[in-house]
Short mmCIF file of C-alpha atoms and ligand atoms in Angstrom, two decimals:
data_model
loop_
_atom_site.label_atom_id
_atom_site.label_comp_id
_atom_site.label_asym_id
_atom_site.label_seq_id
_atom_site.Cartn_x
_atom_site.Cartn_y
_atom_site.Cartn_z
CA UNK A 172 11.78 -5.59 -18.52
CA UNK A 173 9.49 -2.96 -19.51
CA UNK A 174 6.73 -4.66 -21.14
CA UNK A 175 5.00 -6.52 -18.27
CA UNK A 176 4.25 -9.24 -20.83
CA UNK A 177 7.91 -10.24 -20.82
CA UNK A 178 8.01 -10.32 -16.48
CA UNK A 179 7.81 -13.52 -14.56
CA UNK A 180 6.76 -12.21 -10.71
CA UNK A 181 7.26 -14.31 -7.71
CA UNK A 182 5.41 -13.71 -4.25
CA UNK A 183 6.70 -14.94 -1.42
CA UNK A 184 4.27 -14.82 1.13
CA UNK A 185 0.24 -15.14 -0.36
CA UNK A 186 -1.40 -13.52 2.19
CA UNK A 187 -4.15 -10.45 2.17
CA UNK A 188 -1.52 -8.23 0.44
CA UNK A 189 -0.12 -10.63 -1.87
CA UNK A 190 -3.78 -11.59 -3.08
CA UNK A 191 -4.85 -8.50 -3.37
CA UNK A 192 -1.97 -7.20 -5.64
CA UNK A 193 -1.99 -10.57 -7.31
CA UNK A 194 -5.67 -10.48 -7.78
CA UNK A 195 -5.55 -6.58 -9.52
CA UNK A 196 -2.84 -7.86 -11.50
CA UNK A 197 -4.85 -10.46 -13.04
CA UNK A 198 -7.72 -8.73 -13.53
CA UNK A 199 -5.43 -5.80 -15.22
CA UNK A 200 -4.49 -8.49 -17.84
CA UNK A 201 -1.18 -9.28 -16.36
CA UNK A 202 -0.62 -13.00 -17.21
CA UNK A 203 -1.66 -15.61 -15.20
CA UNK A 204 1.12 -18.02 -16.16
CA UNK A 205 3.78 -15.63 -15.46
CA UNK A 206 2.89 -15.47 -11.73
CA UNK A 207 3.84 -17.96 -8.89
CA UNK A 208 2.95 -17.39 -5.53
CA UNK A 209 5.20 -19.08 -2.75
CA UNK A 210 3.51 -20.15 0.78
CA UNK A 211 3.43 -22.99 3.58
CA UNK A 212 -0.61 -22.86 3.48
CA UNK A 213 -1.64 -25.00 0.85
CA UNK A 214 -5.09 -23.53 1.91
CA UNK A 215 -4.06 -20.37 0.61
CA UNK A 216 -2.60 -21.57 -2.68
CA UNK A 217 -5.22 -23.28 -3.60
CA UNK A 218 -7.95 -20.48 -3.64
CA UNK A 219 -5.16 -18.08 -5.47
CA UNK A 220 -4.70 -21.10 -8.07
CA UNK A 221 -8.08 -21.91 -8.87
CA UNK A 222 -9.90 -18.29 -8.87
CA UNK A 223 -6.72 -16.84 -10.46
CA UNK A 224 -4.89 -19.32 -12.36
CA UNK A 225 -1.45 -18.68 -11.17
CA UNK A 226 1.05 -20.86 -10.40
CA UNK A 227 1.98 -22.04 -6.59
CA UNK A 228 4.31 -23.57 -4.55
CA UNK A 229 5.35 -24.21 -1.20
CA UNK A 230 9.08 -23.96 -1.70
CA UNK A 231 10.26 -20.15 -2.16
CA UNK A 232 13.61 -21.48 -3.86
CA UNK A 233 11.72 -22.30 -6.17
CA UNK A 234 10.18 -19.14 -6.91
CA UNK A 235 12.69 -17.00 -6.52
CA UNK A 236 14.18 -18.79 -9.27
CA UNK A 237 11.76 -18.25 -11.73
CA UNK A 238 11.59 -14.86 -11.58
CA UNK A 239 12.84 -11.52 -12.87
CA UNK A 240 10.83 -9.39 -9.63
CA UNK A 241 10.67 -11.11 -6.32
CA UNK A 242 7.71 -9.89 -4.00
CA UNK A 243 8.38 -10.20 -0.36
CA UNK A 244 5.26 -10.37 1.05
CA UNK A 245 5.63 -12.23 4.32
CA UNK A 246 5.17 -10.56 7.83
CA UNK A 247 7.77 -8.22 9.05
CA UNK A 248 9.01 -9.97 11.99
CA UNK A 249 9.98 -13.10 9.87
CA UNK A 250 11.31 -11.22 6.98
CA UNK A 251 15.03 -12.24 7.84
CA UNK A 252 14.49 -15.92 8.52
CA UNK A 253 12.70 -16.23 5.45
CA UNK A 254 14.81 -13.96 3.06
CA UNK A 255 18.21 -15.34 4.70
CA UNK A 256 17.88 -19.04 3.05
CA UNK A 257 17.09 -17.49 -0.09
CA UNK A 258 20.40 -15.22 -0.44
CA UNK A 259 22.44 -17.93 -2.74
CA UNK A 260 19.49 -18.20 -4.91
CA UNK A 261 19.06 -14.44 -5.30
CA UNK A 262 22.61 -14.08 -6.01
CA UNK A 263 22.46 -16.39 -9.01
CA UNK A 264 19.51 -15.02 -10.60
CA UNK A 265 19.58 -11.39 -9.34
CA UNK A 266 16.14 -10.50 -9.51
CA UNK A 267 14.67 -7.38 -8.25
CA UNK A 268 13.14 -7.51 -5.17
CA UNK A 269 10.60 -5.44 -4.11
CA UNK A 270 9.75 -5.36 -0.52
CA UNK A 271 5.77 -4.65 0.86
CA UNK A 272 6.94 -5.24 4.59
CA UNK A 273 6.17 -2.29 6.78
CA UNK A 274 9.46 -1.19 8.76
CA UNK A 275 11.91 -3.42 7.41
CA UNK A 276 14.99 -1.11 6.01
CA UNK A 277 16.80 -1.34 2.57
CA UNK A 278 20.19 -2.51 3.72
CA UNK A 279 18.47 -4.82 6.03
CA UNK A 280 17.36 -6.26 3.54
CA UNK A 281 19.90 -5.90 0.83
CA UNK A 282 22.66 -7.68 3.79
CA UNK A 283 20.39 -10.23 4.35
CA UNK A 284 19.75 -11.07 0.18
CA UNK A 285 23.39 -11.22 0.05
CA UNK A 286 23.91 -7.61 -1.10
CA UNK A 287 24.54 -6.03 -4.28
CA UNK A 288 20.28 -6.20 -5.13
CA UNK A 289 18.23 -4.07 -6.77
CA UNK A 290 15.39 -3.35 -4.13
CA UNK A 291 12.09 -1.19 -4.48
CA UNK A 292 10.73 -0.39 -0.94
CA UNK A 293 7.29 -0.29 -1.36
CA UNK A 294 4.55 0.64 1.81
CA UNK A 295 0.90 0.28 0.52
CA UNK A 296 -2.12 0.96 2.59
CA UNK A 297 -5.17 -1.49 3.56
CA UNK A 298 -7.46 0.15 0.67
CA UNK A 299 -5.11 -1.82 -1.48
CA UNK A 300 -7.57 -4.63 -0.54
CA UNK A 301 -10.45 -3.21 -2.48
CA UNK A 302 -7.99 -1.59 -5.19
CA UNK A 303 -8.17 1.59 -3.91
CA UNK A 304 -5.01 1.66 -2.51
CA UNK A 305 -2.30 4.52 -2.22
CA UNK A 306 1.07 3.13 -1.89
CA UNK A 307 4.96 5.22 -1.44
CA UNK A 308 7.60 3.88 -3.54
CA UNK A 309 11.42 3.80 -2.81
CA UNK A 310 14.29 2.12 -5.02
CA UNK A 311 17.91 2.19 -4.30
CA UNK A 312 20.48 3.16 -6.35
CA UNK A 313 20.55 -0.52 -8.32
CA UNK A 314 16.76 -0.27 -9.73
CA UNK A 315 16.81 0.22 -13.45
CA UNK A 316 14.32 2.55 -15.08
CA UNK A 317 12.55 -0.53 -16.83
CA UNK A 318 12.35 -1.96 -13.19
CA UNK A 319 10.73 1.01 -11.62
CA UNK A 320 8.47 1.16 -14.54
CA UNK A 321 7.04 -2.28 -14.21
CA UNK A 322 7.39 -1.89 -10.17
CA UNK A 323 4.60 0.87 -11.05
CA UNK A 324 2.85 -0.61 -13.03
CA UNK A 325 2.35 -3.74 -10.09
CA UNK A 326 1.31 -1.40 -7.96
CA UNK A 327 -1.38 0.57 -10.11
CA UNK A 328 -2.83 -3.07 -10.26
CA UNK A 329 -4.57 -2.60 -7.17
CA UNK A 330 -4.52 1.78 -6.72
CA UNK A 331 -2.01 4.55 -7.37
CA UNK A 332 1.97 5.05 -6.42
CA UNK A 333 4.17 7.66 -5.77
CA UNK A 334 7.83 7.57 -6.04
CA UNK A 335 9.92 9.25 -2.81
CA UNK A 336 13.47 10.49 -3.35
CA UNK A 337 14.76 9.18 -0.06
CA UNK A 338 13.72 6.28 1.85
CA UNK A 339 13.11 8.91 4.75
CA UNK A 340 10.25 9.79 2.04
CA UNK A 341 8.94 6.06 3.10
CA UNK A 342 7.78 7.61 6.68
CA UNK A 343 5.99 10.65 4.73
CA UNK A 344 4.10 8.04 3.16
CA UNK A 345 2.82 6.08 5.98
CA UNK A 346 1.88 9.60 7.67
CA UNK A 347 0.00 11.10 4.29
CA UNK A 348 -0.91 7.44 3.09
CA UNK A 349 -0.19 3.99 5.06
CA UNK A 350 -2.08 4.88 8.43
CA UNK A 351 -4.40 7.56 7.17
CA UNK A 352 -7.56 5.21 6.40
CA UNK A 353 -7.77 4.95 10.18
CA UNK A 354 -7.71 9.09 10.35
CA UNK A 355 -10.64 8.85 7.71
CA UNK A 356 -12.35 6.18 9.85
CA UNK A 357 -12.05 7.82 13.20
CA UNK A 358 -13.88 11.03 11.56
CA UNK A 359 -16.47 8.90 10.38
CA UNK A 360 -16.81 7.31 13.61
CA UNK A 361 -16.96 11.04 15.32
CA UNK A 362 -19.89 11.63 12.64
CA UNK A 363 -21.85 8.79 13.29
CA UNK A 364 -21.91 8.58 17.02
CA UNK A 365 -22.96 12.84 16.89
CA UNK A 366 -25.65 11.92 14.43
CA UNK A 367 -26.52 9.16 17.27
CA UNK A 368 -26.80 11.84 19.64
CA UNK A 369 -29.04 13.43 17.48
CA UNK A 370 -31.32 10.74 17.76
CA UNK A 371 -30.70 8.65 13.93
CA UNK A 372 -30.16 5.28 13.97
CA UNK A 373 -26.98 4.11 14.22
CA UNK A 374 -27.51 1.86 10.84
CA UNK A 375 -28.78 4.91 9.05
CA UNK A 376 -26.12 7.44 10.42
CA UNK A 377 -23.30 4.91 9.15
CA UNK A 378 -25.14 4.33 5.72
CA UNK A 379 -25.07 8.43 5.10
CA UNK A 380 -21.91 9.10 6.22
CA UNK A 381 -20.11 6.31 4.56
CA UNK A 382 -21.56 7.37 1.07
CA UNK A 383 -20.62 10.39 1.92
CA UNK A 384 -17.39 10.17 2.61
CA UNK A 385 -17.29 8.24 -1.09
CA UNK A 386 -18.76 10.86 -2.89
CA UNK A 387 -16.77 13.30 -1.70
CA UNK A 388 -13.68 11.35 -2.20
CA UNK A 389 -14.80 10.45 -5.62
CA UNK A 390 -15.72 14.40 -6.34
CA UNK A 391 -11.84 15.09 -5.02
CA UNK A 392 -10.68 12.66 -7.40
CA UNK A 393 -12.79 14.07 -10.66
CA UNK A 394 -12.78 17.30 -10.07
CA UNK A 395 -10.91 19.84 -11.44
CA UNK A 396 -10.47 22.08 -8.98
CA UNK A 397 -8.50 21.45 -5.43
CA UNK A 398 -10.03 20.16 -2.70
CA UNK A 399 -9.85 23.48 -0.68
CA UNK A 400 -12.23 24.86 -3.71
CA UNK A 401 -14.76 22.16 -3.41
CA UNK A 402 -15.20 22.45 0.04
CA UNK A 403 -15.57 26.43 -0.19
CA UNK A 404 -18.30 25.83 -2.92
CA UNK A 405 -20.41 23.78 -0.07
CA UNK A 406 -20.02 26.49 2.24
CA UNK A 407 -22.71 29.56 1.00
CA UNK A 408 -22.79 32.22 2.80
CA UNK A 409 -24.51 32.62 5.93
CA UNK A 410 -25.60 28.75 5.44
CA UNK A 411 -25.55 25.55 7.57
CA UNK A 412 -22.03 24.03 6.26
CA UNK A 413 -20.61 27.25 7.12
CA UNK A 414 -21.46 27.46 10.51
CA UNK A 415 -19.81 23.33 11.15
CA UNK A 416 -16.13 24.46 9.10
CA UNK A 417 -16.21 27.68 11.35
CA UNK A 418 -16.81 25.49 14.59
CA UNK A 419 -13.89 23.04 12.75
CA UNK A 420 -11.43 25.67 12.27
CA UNK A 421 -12.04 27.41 15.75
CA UNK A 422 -11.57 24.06 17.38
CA UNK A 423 -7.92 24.10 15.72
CA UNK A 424 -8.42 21.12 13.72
CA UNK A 425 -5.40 22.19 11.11
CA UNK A 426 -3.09 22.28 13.98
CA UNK A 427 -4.77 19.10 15.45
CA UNK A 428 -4.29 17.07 12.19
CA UNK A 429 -0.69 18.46 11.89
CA UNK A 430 0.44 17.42 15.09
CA UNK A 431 -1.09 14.18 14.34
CA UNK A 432 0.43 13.08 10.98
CA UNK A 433 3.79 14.14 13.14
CA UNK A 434 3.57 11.89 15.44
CA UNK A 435 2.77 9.06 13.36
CA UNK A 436 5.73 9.90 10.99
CA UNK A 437 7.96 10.14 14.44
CA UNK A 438 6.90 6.84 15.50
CA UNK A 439 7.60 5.30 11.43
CA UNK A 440 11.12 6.89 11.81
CA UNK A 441 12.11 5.54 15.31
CA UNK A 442 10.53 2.30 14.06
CA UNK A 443 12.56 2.05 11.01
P1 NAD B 288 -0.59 -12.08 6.00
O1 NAD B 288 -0.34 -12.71 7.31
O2 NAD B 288 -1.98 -12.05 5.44
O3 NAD B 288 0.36 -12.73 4.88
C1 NAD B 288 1.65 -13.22 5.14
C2 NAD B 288 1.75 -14.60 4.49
O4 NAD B 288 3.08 -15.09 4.63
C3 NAD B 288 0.84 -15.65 5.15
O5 NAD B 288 -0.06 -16.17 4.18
C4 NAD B 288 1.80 -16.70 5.66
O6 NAD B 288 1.29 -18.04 5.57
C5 NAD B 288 2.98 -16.50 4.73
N1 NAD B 288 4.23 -17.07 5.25
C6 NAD B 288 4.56 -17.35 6.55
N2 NAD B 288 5.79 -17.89 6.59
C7 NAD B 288 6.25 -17.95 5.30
C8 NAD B 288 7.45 -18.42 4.72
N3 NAD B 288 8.45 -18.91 5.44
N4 NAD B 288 7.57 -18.33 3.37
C9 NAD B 288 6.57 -17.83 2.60
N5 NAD B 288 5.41 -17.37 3.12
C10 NAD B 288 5.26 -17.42 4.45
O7 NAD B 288 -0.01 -10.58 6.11
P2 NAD B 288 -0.30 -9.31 5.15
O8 NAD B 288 -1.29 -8.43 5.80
O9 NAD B 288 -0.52 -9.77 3.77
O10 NAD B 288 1.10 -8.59 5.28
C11 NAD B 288 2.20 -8.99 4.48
C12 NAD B 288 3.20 -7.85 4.44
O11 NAD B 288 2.54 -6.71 3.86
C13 NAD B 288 3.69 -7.43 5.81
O12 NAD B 288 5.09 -7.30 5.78
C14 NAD B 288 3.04 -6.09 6.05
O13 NAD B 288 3.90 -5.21 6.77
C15 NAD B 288 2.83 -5.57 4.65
N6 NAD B 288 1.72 -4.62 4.57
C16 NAD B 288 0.44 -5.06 4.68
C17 NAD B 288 -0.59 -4.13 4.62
C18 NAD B 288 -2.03 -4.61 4.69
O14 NAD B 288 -2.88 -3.78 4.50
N7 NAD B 288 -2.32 -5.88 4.91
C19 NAD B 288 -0.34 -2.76 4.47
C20 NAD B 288 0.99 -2.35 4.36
C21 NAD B 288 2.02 -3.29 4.40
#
């Protein structure tokens, strides 16, 4: 199952996660043909059939028993009701199944497939939607190497993944990864409404900070050096960026992030 070639992949669910994975898979080269999507909304099938190519259907039996990596891509809330019905078929075919639902537990999900499955645990983050996504990968103790490998390589399709050691590591992830383009958002917010204040347009504060924030995410990204370096070779001495990280750091915004990505890992772990 290494060779991604050789893999037939079944979504069940074909909403915004499962087309965007589905559509960075295609447009990695994955094949077409060796995709079927599973959904009730025929509206929904119908766009991923004709702009993609893949196959559809409305009946997740079905799916499930075409292929060798099941995607469970439905809403958390309905996860058991919909994974439940399809226990006899994943016991026959014994596919792996990897899981995007946020929250929903291993053996949860392992009882209600019949037990005995290889599972991947995967929790991507909305940037997935523009491939840019950063997701935290868990497998239990039933996941081949060839199965994490291709797992990975479904996941590149639309960003980059990281494997945790624990499915504790799962909550680390939504802290550093799954909610942390709303972190990024609410300090762009923060910049644009102080540039308001300074008396730019709303329009153009937005524009400049936004291509900001990609340029320095894209420098982060290239560069060879750590982000604590780039930022220090902004900062000359006695100059303007100095003065705003001073005012930063005396406002206690390490501690204030900290405390932050705490609480949000708290609240994944009492969730879970
Ligand atoms: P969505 O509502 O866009 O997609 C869910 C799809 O499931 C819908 O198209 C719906 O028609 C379909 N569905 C409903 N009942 C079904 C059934 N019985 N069988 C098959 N399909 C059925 O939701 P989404 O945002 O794509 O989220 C899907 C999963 O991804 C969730 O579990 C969520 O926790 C996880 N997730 C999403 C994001 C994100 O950025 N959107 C991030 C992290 C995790």
């Amino acid at each position: 199952m290494s060779k991604a070639d050789s893999v037939t992949l079944a979504f069940i669910g074909a909403g915004n996660m499962a087309g965007s994975i589905i559509g960075g898979l295609v447009q990695t080269g994955w094949p077409a043909e060796q995709i079927i999507a599973a959904e009730p909304s025929n509206t929904k099938l119908d766009v991923l059939a004709e702009t993609l190519g893949i196959r559809t259907t409305n009946n997740n039996e079905d799916a499930v028993a075409a292929a060798d990596i099941v995607v469970l891509a439905v809403k958390p809330q309905i996860m058991k009701s919909v994974v439940e019905p399809l226990a006899a078929s994943f016991q026959e075919h014994k596919p792996l199944i990897v899981s995007v639902a946020a929250g929903i537990p291993e053996n949860s999900l392992n009882q209600w497939a019949g037990g005995n499955m290889a599972i991947v645990r995967c929790m991507p983050n909305t940037p997935s939607l523009v491939q840019l996504g950063a997701s935290g990968l868990y497998a239990n103790a039933l996941v081949s190497d060839e199965q994490k490998s291709v797992t990975e390589q479904i996941m590149d399709a639309v960003g980059i993944s990281k494997w945790v050691e624990s499915e504790a590591g799962i909550d680390d992830v939504i802290a550093l990864a799954g909610s942390a383009p709303a972190y990024f958002f609410l300090m762009m917010e923060a910049m644009i409404e102080a540039g308001e204040k300074m008396g730019v347009s709303k329009e153009a504060a937005s524009e400049l900070v936004i291509q900001t924030a990609l340029g320095a995410a894209t420098m982060a990204k290239e560069s060879d050096v750590d982000v604590a370096e780039l930022k220090r070779r902004v900062m000359s001495p006695g100059g303007t960026t100095e003065q705003a990280i001073f005012s930063f750091e005396d406002s206690g915004i390490r501690t204030m992030v900290d405390k932050a990505m705490n609480a949000c890992r708290n609240r994944a772990e009492e969730m879970a």
